[in-house]
């Protein structure tokens, strides 16, 4: 083949594709900034407004409530407006929400601003992975989804760093407001993004779809093949809700996606993401040590995600999930025990911090990225958008539940019992994984769909165990 003659066009197309995907992955960065930014601000907000823990829980969780609502409406929005315009809208709302957070004049205003920020991120967390799957060429699709999780963890880390920098002056308004700057860059990026060819075809805008696809692929044969492929897929249109009502097998895969997201959140990951400084205060650290250690948590989360990306297609989903839940159960059990025994000596304090870091590694290499991957793998094509919307909605709802109850749990049953509770849940998830989660490594989505729809047990819809 004349690879040399094609080289410039193909290289240009590859660069356009990578740039497009990088921009969409920036949505992951926004997700992470949103999650990370609040942890450093709560103590200062609490002091300035003289509010109790219950109100702080509201301020933290309003974002997740907004995100759940945003994710619930995102399917409709991205079908009606298109992927690109939905992402532009969410980026604009993100900028407005973060500026409002920085300017908040009362706790209620802060709750409102966090709600808006959440709406933005709910729309983006549904639309961006979908956009990625629609524009990324097949051979890099897996890596792209991994990149998305990586960007989430990068966002969290950057937010923790900026919290650290502003913590010396207690400038919580700057902590919350400054993420408007990456938000504005994201908005600019989204403005130059091409619309998804799949959505254009869905709207019958064939020529525009072909033009964009040839810019992205740079090879007429590939473009023709993909256009035909998308067209064939569109002949089996999305009937998520109808399928859900009529088909028991589809209800099972939706339930699996929902259960996976509930498990991901009930590992307790966001307890650490939202309240790390508070936890480190409980261990006996002063403000500066709290913020530094929180930044180390963010860095650990980011670095461990690389391990997950490297391992996921080699070891398979289930072994990684078993190991992850076991590590999380043991480390949280140890944190609870330390809280019970007391952390008065530096050795005890650092051991507790080390156990929390082990927990983070356990999450970031397993349930963090894998749950998102599994959630899109197990849904049949005709109901995929609906199934993913349901599980994303539940991710945010469960996330809110965790954020809205942590301080009450600490105040109610105490530090030790709270961590033991989460340790126990992680232990239970090993059993849930064994009983219901399929192994999807190296299995095509068509195969999974065939077995699901033929009524095989959920744990058998992926790779079958050798006899
Ligand atoms: C989860 C988030 C979490 C993040 C931490 C994501 O997979 O959905 O809730 O904050 O990982 O890295």
Coordinates of C-alpha atoms and ligand atoms in Angstrom, one line a residue:
X1 CA 0.0 0.0 0.0
X2 CA 1.1 3.6 -0.6
X3 CA 1.6 4.4 3.0
X4 CA 4.2 7.0 2.2
X5 CA 1.9 8.9 -0.2
X6 CA -0.9 8.9 2.3
X7 CA 1.3 9.9 5.2
X8 CA 0.7 13.7 5.4
X9 CA -3.1 13.4 5.2
X10 CA -3.2 10.4 7.6
X11 CA -0.9 12.2 10.0
X12 CA -3.0 15.3 9.9
X13 CA -6.1 13.3 10.5
X14 CA -4.5 11.4 13.4
X15 CA -3.5 14.7 14.9
X16 CA -7.0 16.1 14.5
X17 CA -8.5 13.0 16.1
X18 CA -6.1 13.1 19.1
X19 CA -6.8 16.8 19.6
X20 CA -10.5 16.2 19.5
X21 CA -10.3 13.4 22.0
X22 CA -8.0 15.4 24.2
X23 CA -10.4 18.3 24.3
X24 CA -13.3 16.0 25.1
X25 CA -11.2 14.3 27.8
X26 CA -10.8 17.8 29.3
X27 CA -14.3 17.2 30.5
X28 CA -12.8 14.6 32.8
X29 CA -10.5 17.3 34.1
X30 CA -13.5 19.4 35.0
X31 CA -15.1 16.5 36.7
X32 CA -12.0 16.1 38.9
X33 CA -11.6 19.8 39.7
X34 CA -15.2 19.8 40.8
X35 CA -14.7 16.8 43.1
X36 CA -11.4 18.0 44.5
X37 CA -12.0 21.6 45.0
X38 CA -14.3 21.6 48.0
X39 CA -12.2 19.6 50.5
X40 CA -9.7 22.4 51.2
X41 CA -12.4 25.0 51.5
X42 CA -14.8 23.6 54.0
X43 CA -13.0 24.5 57.2
X44 CA -12.6 28.1 56.1
X45 CA -16.2 28.3 54.9
X46 CA -17.4 26.9 58.2
X47 CA -15.4 29.5 60.1
X48 CA -16.5 32.5 58.0
X49 CA -20.3 31.7 58.0
X50 CA -20.3 30.1 61.5
X51 CA -22.2 27.1 60.2
X52 CA -22.6 23.5 61.6
X53 CA -21.6 20.2 60.0
X54 CA -25.1 19.6 58.6
X55 CA -24.8 22.8 56.5
X56 CA -21.3 21.8 55.3
X57 CA -22.7 18.5 54.2
X58 CA -25.3 20.4 52.2
X59 CA -22.7 22.6 50.6
X60 CA -20.6 19.6 49.7
X61 CA -23.5 17.5 48.4
X62 CA -25.4 20.2 46.4
X63 CA -22.9 19.6 43.6
X64 CA -23.7 15.9 43.5
X65 CA -27.4 16.6 43.5
X66 CA -26.9 18.9 40.5
X67 CA -24.8 16.4 38.8
X68 CA -27.4 13.6 39.3
X69 CA -30.0 15.9 37.7
X70 CA -27.7 17.0 35.0
X71 CA -26.8 13.4 34.1
X72 CA -30.5 12.5 34.1
X73 CA -31.3 15.3 31.6
X74 CA -28.1 14.9 29.5
X75 CA -29.4 12.1 27.3
X76 CA -32.3 14.3 26.1
X77 CA -30.1 17.4 25.8
X78 CA -27.3 15.8 23.8
X79 CA -29.9 14.2 21.5
X80 CA -31.8 17.5 21.0
X81 CA -28.9 20.0 20.8
X82 CA -26.1 17.7 19.7
X83 CA -23.0 16.6 21.6
X84 CA -21.0 19.7 20.9
X85 CA -23.6 22.2 21.9
X86 CA -24.3 20.3 25.1
X87 CA -20.7 20.3 26.0
X88 CA -20.4 24.1 25.3
X89 CA -23.4 24.7 27.4
X90 CA -22.0 22.7 30.3
X91 CA -18.7 24.4 30.0
X92 CA -20.3 27.8 30.2
X93 CA -22.4 26.8 33.2
X94 CA -19.2 25.4 34.8
X95 CA -17.5 28.8 34.5
X96 CA -20.6 30.7 35.8
X97 CA -21.0 28.2 38.7
X98 CA -17.4 28.4 39.8
X99 CA -17.4 32.2 39.7
X100 CA -20.6 32.2 41.8
X101 CA -19.0 29.9 44.3
X102 CA -16.2 32.3 44.7
X103 CA -18.6 35.2 45.2
X104 CA -21.1 33.4 47.4
X105 CA -22.6 35.9 49.9
X106 CA -24.3 33.3 52.1
X107 CA -24.3 29.5 52.7
X108 CA -27.6 29.3 50.7
X109 CA -25.9 31.1 47.8
X110 CA -23.0 28.7 48.0
X111 CA -25.4 25.7 47.9
X112 CA -27.1 27.3 44.8
X113 CA -23.8 27.9 43.0
X114 CA -22.6 24.3 43.8
X115 CA -25.9 23.0 42.4
X116 CA -25.2 24.9 39.1
X117 CA -21.7 23.6 39.0
X118 CA -23.1 20.1 39.5
X119 CA -25.6 20.5 36.7
X120 CA -22.7 21.4 34.4
X121 CA -20.6 18.4 35.4
X122 CA -23.6 16.0 35.2
X123 CA -24.2 16.9 31.6
X124 CA -20.4 16.7 30.8
X125 CA -19.9 13.3 32.5
X126 CA -22.6 11.8 30.4
X127 CA -21.9 13.5 27.1
X128 CA -18.0 13.5 27.0
X129 CA -17.5 9.7 27.2
X130 CA -20.3 9.3 24.6
X131 CA -18.6 11.8 22.4
X132 CA -15.3 10.1 22.9
X133 CA -16.7 6.7 21.9
X134 CA -18.3 8.3 18.8
X135 CA -15.3 10.1 17.4
X136 CA -12.3 8.0 18.6
X137 CA -11.1 5.4 16.0
X138 CA -11.7 1.9 17.2
X139 CA -8.0 1.0 18.0
X140 CA -7.6 3.8 20.5
X141 CA -11.1 3.7 22.0
X142 CA -10.0 1.7 25.2
X143 CA -7.1 4.0 25.8
X144 CA -9.4 7.0 25.4
X145 CA -11.7 5.8 28.2
X146 CA -8.7 5.2 30.4
X147 CA -7.5 8.7 29.6
X148 CA -10.8 10.1 30.8
X149 CA -10.4 8.5 34.3
X150 CA -6.8 9.8 34.3
X151 CA -8.0 13.3 33.6
X152 CA -10.5 13.0 36.5
X153 CA -7.7 12.1 38.9
X154 CA -5.5 14.9 37.4
X155 CA -8.3 17.4 38.0
X156 CA -8.6 16.2 41.7
X157 CA -4.9 16.6 42.2
X158 CA -4.7 20.0 40.6
X159 CA -7.6 21.1 42.8
X160 CA -5.9 19.8 45.9
X161 CA -2.7 21.7 45.0
X162 CA -4.5 24.9 44.5
X163 CA -6.3 24.4 47.8
X164 CA -2.9 23.9 49.4
X165 CA -1.6 27.1 47.9
X166 CA -4.6 29.2 49.1
X167 CA -4.8 27.5 52.5
X168 CA -1.9 29.6 53.9
X169 CA -4.1 32.7 53.6
X170 CA -7.4 30.9 54.1
X171 CA -8.6 32.3 50.8
X172 CA -11.5 29.9 50.2
X173 CA -13.1 32.2 47.6
X174 CA -10.1 31.9 45.4
X175 CA -10.0 28.1 45.9
X176 CA -13.5 27.8 44.6
X177 CA -13.4 30.6 42.0
X178 CA -10.1 29.8 40.3
X179 CA -11.3 26.7 38.6
X180 CA -13.2 29.1 36.3
X181 CA -9.9 29.6 34.4
X182 CA -9.5 26.0 33.3
X183 CA -13.3 26.1 32.8
X184 CA -12.9 29.0 30.4
X185 CA -10.2 27.1 28.5
X186 CA -12.5 24.1 28.3
X187 CA -15.2 26.3 26.9
X188 CA -12.9 27.6 24.2
X189 CA -11.8 24.1 23.4
X190 CA -15.4 22.9 23.1
X191 CA -16.2 25.8 20.7
X192 CA -13.7 24.5 18.2
X193 CA -14.7 20.9 18.6
X194 CA -16.4 19.3 15.6
X195 CA -19.9 17.9 16.0
X196 CA -20.1 14.1 16.4
X197 CA -20.6 12.5 12.9
X198 CA -22.9 10.0 14.5
X199 CA -25.3 12.6 15.8
X200 CA -25.2 14.4 12.5
X201 CA -26.2 11.2 10.7
X202 CA -28.9 10.7 13.3
X203 CA -30.3 14.1 12.2
X204 CA -30.0 13.1 8.5
X205 CA -27.1 15.6 8.0
X206 CA -25.1 13.2 5.9
X207 CA -22.8 15.6 4.1
X208 CA -21.6 17.4 7.2
X209 CA -21.0 14.0 8.8
X210 CA -18.9 12.8 5.9
X211 CA -16.9 16.1 5.9
X212 CA -16.1 15.9 9.6
X213 CA -15.3 12.2 9.4
X214 CA -12.9 12.7 6.5
X215 CA -11.2 15.4 8.5
X216 CA -10.9 13.0 11.4
X217 CA -9.8 9.9 9.5
X218 CA -8.1 11.3 6.3
X219 CA -8.8 8.1 4.3
X220 CA -11.8 7.8 2.0
X221 CA -12.1 4.1 2.4
X222 CA -12.2 4.3 6.2
X223 CA -14.7 7.1 6.0
X224 CA -17.0 5.1 3.7
X225 CA -16.8 2.1 5.9
X226 CA -17.5 4.0 9.1
X227 CA -20.4 5.9 7.6
X228 CA -21.9 2.6 6.5
X229 CA -21.3 1.2 10.0
X230 CA -23.0 4.1 11.7
X231 CA -25.9 4.0 9.3
X232 CA -26.4 0.3 10.0
X233 CA -26.3 1.0 13.8
X234 CA -28.9 3.7 13.4
X235 CA -31.3 1.3 11.8
X236 CA -31.5 -0.3 15.3
X237 CA -32.4 3.0 17.0
X238 CA -32.2 3.5 20.7
X239 CA -35.4 2.4 22.4
X240 CA -34.0 2.4 25.9
X241 CA -37.1 3.0 27.9
X242 CA -39.3 0.7 25.8
X243 CA -36.7 -2.0 25.9
X244 CA -36.5 -1.5 29.7
X245 CA -40.2 -2.0 30.1
X246 CA -40.5 -5.0 27.9
X247 CA -37.3 -6.9 28.2
X248 CA -36.2 -8.6 31.5
X249 CA -32.7 -9.2 30.2
X250 CA -32.1 -5.6 29.6
X251 CA -33.5 -4.8 33.0
X252 CA -30.8 -7.1 34.4
X253 CA -28.0 -5.3 32.6
X254 CA -29.3 -1.9 33.8
X255 CA -29.5 -3.3 37.3
X256 CA -25.9 -4.5 37.0
X257 CA -24.7 -1.1 35.9
X258 CA -26.5 0.6 38.7
X259 CA -25.1 -1.9 41.3
X260 CA -21.6 -1.4 40.0
X261 CA -21.9 2.4 40.5
X262 CA -23.4 2.0 43.9
X263 CA -20.5 -0.3 44.9
X264 CA -18.0 2.2 43.4
X265 CA -19.3 5.0 45.6
X266 CA -19.9 2.9 48.8
X267 CA -16.2 1.9 48.8
X268 CA -16.0 5.3 50.5
X269 CA -13.6 6.9 48.0
X270 CA -15.3 10.3 48.1
X271 CA -15.3 10.4 51.9
X272 CA -11.6 10.9 51.3
X273 CA -11.9 13.1 48.3
X274 CA -14.3 15.6 50.0
X275 CA -13.2 15.4 53.6
X276 CA -9.5 14.5 53.6
X277 CA -8.3 17.5 55.5
X278 CA -11.0 16.9 58.1
X279 CA -9.9 13.3 58.4
X280 CA -6.3 14.3 58.8
X281 CA -7.4 16.9 61.5
X282 CA -9.0 13.9 63.3
X283 CA -5.7 12.1 63.1
X284 CA -4.1 15.1 64.9
X285 CA -2.5 17.1 62.0
X286 CA -2.3 20.9 61.9
X287 CA -3.7 22.9 58.9
X288 CA -0.5 22.8 56.8
X289 CA 0.1 19.1 57.3
X290 CA -3.6 18.4 56.5
X291 CA -3.3 20.2 53.2
X292 CA 0.0 18.7 52.2
X293 CA -1.2 15.2 53.0
X294 CA -4.3 15.8 51.0
X295 CA -2.2 16.8 48.0
X296 CA -0.3 13.5 48.4
X297 CA -3.6 11.7 48.4
X298 CA -4.4 13.4 45.1
X299 CA -1.0 12.5 43.6
X300 CA -1.3 8.9 44.7
X301 CA -4.7 8.7 43.1
X302 CA -3.3 10.0 39.8
X303 CA -0.2 7.8 39.7
X304 CA -2.1 4.6 40.6
X305 CA -4.5 5.2 37.7
X306 CA -1.6 4.6 35.3
X307 CA -1.2 1.1 36.8
X308 CA -4.8 0.4 36.2
X309 CA -4.6 1.5 32.6
X310 CA -1.6 -0.8 32.1
X311 CA -3.2 -3.8 33.8
X312 CA -6.8 -3.8 32.8
X313 CA -6.5 -5.6 29.5
X314 CA -3.9 -8.0 30.7
X315 CA -5.3 -9.3 34.0
X316 CA -9.0 -9.0 33.4
X317 CA -11.7 -7.1 35.3
X318 CA -12.6 -9.6 38.0
X319 CA -9.2 -10.4 39.5
X320 CA -8.5 -6.7 39.7
X321 CA -11.8 -6.0 41.4
X322 CA -11.3 -8.8 43.9
X323 CA -7.8 -7.5 44.8
X324 CA -9.0 -3.9 44.9
X325 CA -12.0 -4.5 47.2
X326 CA -9.8 -6.7 49.5
X327 CA -7.1 -4.0 49.7
X328 CA -9.7 -1.3 50.4
X329 CA -11.4 -3.5 53.1
X330 CA -8.1 -4.2 54.9
X331 CA -6.8 -0.6 54.7
X332 CA -10.0 1.0 55.9
X333 CA -10.3 -1.6 58.7
X334 CA -6.8 -0.6 59.8
X335 CA -7.7 3.1 59.7
X336 CA -10.8 2.4 61.8
X337 CA -8.6 0.4 64.3
X338 CA -6.1 3.3 64.5
X339 CA -9.0 5.7 65.2
X340 CA -10.2 3.3 67.9
X341 CA -6.8 2.9 69.5
X342 CA -5.8 6.6 69.2
X343 CA -3.3 8.3 67.0
X344 CA -1.3 10.3 69.6
X345 CA 2.2 9.4 68.4
X346 CA 3.8 10.5 65.0
X347 CA 4.3 6.8 64.2
X348 CA 0.6 6.1 64.7
X349 CA -0.4 9.2 62.7
X350 CA 1.8 8.2 59.7
X351 CA 0.7 4.6 59.8
X352 CA -2.9 5.9 59.5
X353 CA -2.0 8.1 56.6
X354 CA -0.2 5.2 54.9
X355 CA -3.3 3.1 55.2
X356 CA -5.4 5.8 53.7
X357 CA -2.9 5.9 50.8
X358 CA -3.1 2.2 50.4
X359 CA -6.9 2.5 50.2
X360 CA -6.5 5.1 47.4
X361 CA -4.2 2.8 45.5
X362 CA -6.7 0.0 45.9
X363 CA -9.5 2.2 44.5
X364 CA -7.6 3.9 41.7
X365 CA -6.3 0.6 40.3
X366 CA -9.7 -1.2 40.4
X367 CA -13.2 0.2 41.0
X368 CA -12.2 3.7 39.9
X369 CA -11.7 3.1 36.2
X370 CA -13.1 -0.4 35.9
X371 CA -16.7 0.4 36.9
X372 CA -16.9 3.0 34.2
X373 CA -15.6 0.5 31.7
X374 CA -17.9 -2.3 32.7
X375 CA -20.9 0.0 32.8
X376 CA -20.5 0.7 29.1
X377 CA -19.6 -2.9 28.2
X378 CA -22.5 -4.7 29.6
X379 CA -25.4 -2.7 27.9
X380 CA -26.9 -4.0 24.7
X381 CA -26.5 -1.6 21.8
X382 CA -30.2 -0.7 21.5
X383 CA -30.3 0.4 25.1
X384 CA -26.8 1.5 25.7
X385 CA -27.5 5.3 26.0
X386 CA -30.4 4.6 28.4
X387 CA -28.4 2.1 30.5
X388 CA -25.4 4.3 30.8
X389 CA -27.6 7.3 31.7
X390 CA -29.2 5.2 34.5
X391 CA -25.8 4.1 35.9
X392 CA -24.3 7.6 35.7
X393 CA -27.3 9.1 37.5
X394 CA -26.9 6.5 40.2
X395 CA -23.1 7.2 40.5
X396 CA -24.0 10.8 41.4
X397 CA -26.9 9.9 43.6
X398 CA -24.8 7.5 45.6
X399 CA -22.0 10.0 45.6
X400 CA -24.3 12.5 47.2
X401 CA -25.5 10.0 49.8
X402 CA -21.9 9.4 50.9
X403 CA -21.0 13.1 50.9
X404 CA -24.2 14.0 52.8
X405 CA -23.8 11.5 55.5
X406 CA -20.1 11.3 56.4
X407 CA -19.9 14.0 59.0
X408 CA -23.2 12.9 60.5
X409 CA -21.8 9.4 60.7
X410 CA -18.6 10.6 62.4
X411 CA -20.6 12.7 64.9
X412 CA -23.1 9.8 65.4
X413 CA -21.3 6.5 65.5
X414 CA -17.7 7.9 65.8
X415 CA -14.6 7.8 63.6
X416 CA -13.7 4.1 64.2
X417 CA -17.1 2.7 63.5
X418 CA -17.5 4.8 60.3
X419 CA -14.3 3.5 58.8
X420 CA -15.2 -0.1 59.9
X421 CA -18.6 0.3 58.2
X422 CA -16.9 1.2 54.9
X423 CA -14.4 -1.7 55.4
X424 CA -17.3 -4.1 55.8
X425 CA -19.0 -2.9 52.7
X426 CA -15.8 -3.4 50.6
X427 CA -15.6 -6.9 52.0
X428 CA -19.2 -7.6 50.9
X429 CA -18.4 -6.3 47.4
X430 CA -16.0 -9.2 46.9
X431 CA -19.0 -11.5 47.2
X432 CA -21.2 -9.3 44.9
X433 CA -18.4 -9.4 42.3
X434 CA -18.1 -13.2 42.5
X435 CA -21.9 -13.7 42.1
X436 CA -22.9 -11.1 39.6
X437 CA -20.1 -9.4 37.7
X438 CA -19.0 -10.9 34.4
X439 CA -15.5 -11.1 33.1
X440 CA -15.5 -9.0 29.9
X441 CA -11.8 -8.9 29.0
X442 CA -11.2 -9.9 25.4
X443 CA -14.9 -10.5 24.7
X444 CA -16.6 -8.5 22.0
X445 CA -19.6 -6.4 22.9
X446 CA -21.7 -8.4 20.4
X447 CA -20.9 -11.6 22.3
X448 CA -21.8 -10.0 25.6
X449 CA -25.1 -8.8 24.2
X450 CA -25.9 -12.2 22.7
X451 CA -25.5 -14.0 26.0
X452 CA -27.3 -11.3 28.0
X453 CA -30.3 -11.4 25.7
X454 CA -30.3 -15.2 25.6
X455 CA -30.8 -15.1 29.4
X456 CA -27.4 -16.4 30.6
X457 CA -26.6 -15.6 34.2
X458 CA -25.0 -12.1 34.5
X459 CA -21.7 -13.5 35.7
X460 CA -21.6 -15.7 32.6
X461 CA -22.3 -13.1 29.9
X462 CA -18.6 -12.4 29.4
X463 CA -15.9 -15.0 29.3
X464 CA -17.0 -18.4 30.5
X465 CA -15.0 -20.3 33.0
X466 CA -13.0 -23.2 31.6
X467 CA -14.7 -26.5 32.2
Ligands
LIG1 C1 -15.5 8.2 40.7 C2 -15.5 9.5 41.5 C3 -14.3 9.6 42.3 C4 -13.0 9.5 41.4 C5 -11.8 9.5 42.2 C6 -14.2 8.2 39.8 O1 -14.2 7.0 39.1 O2 -16.7 8.1 39.9 O3 -16.7 9.6 42.3 O4 -14.2 10.9 43.0 O5 -13.1 8.3 40.6 O6 -10.6 9.4 41.4

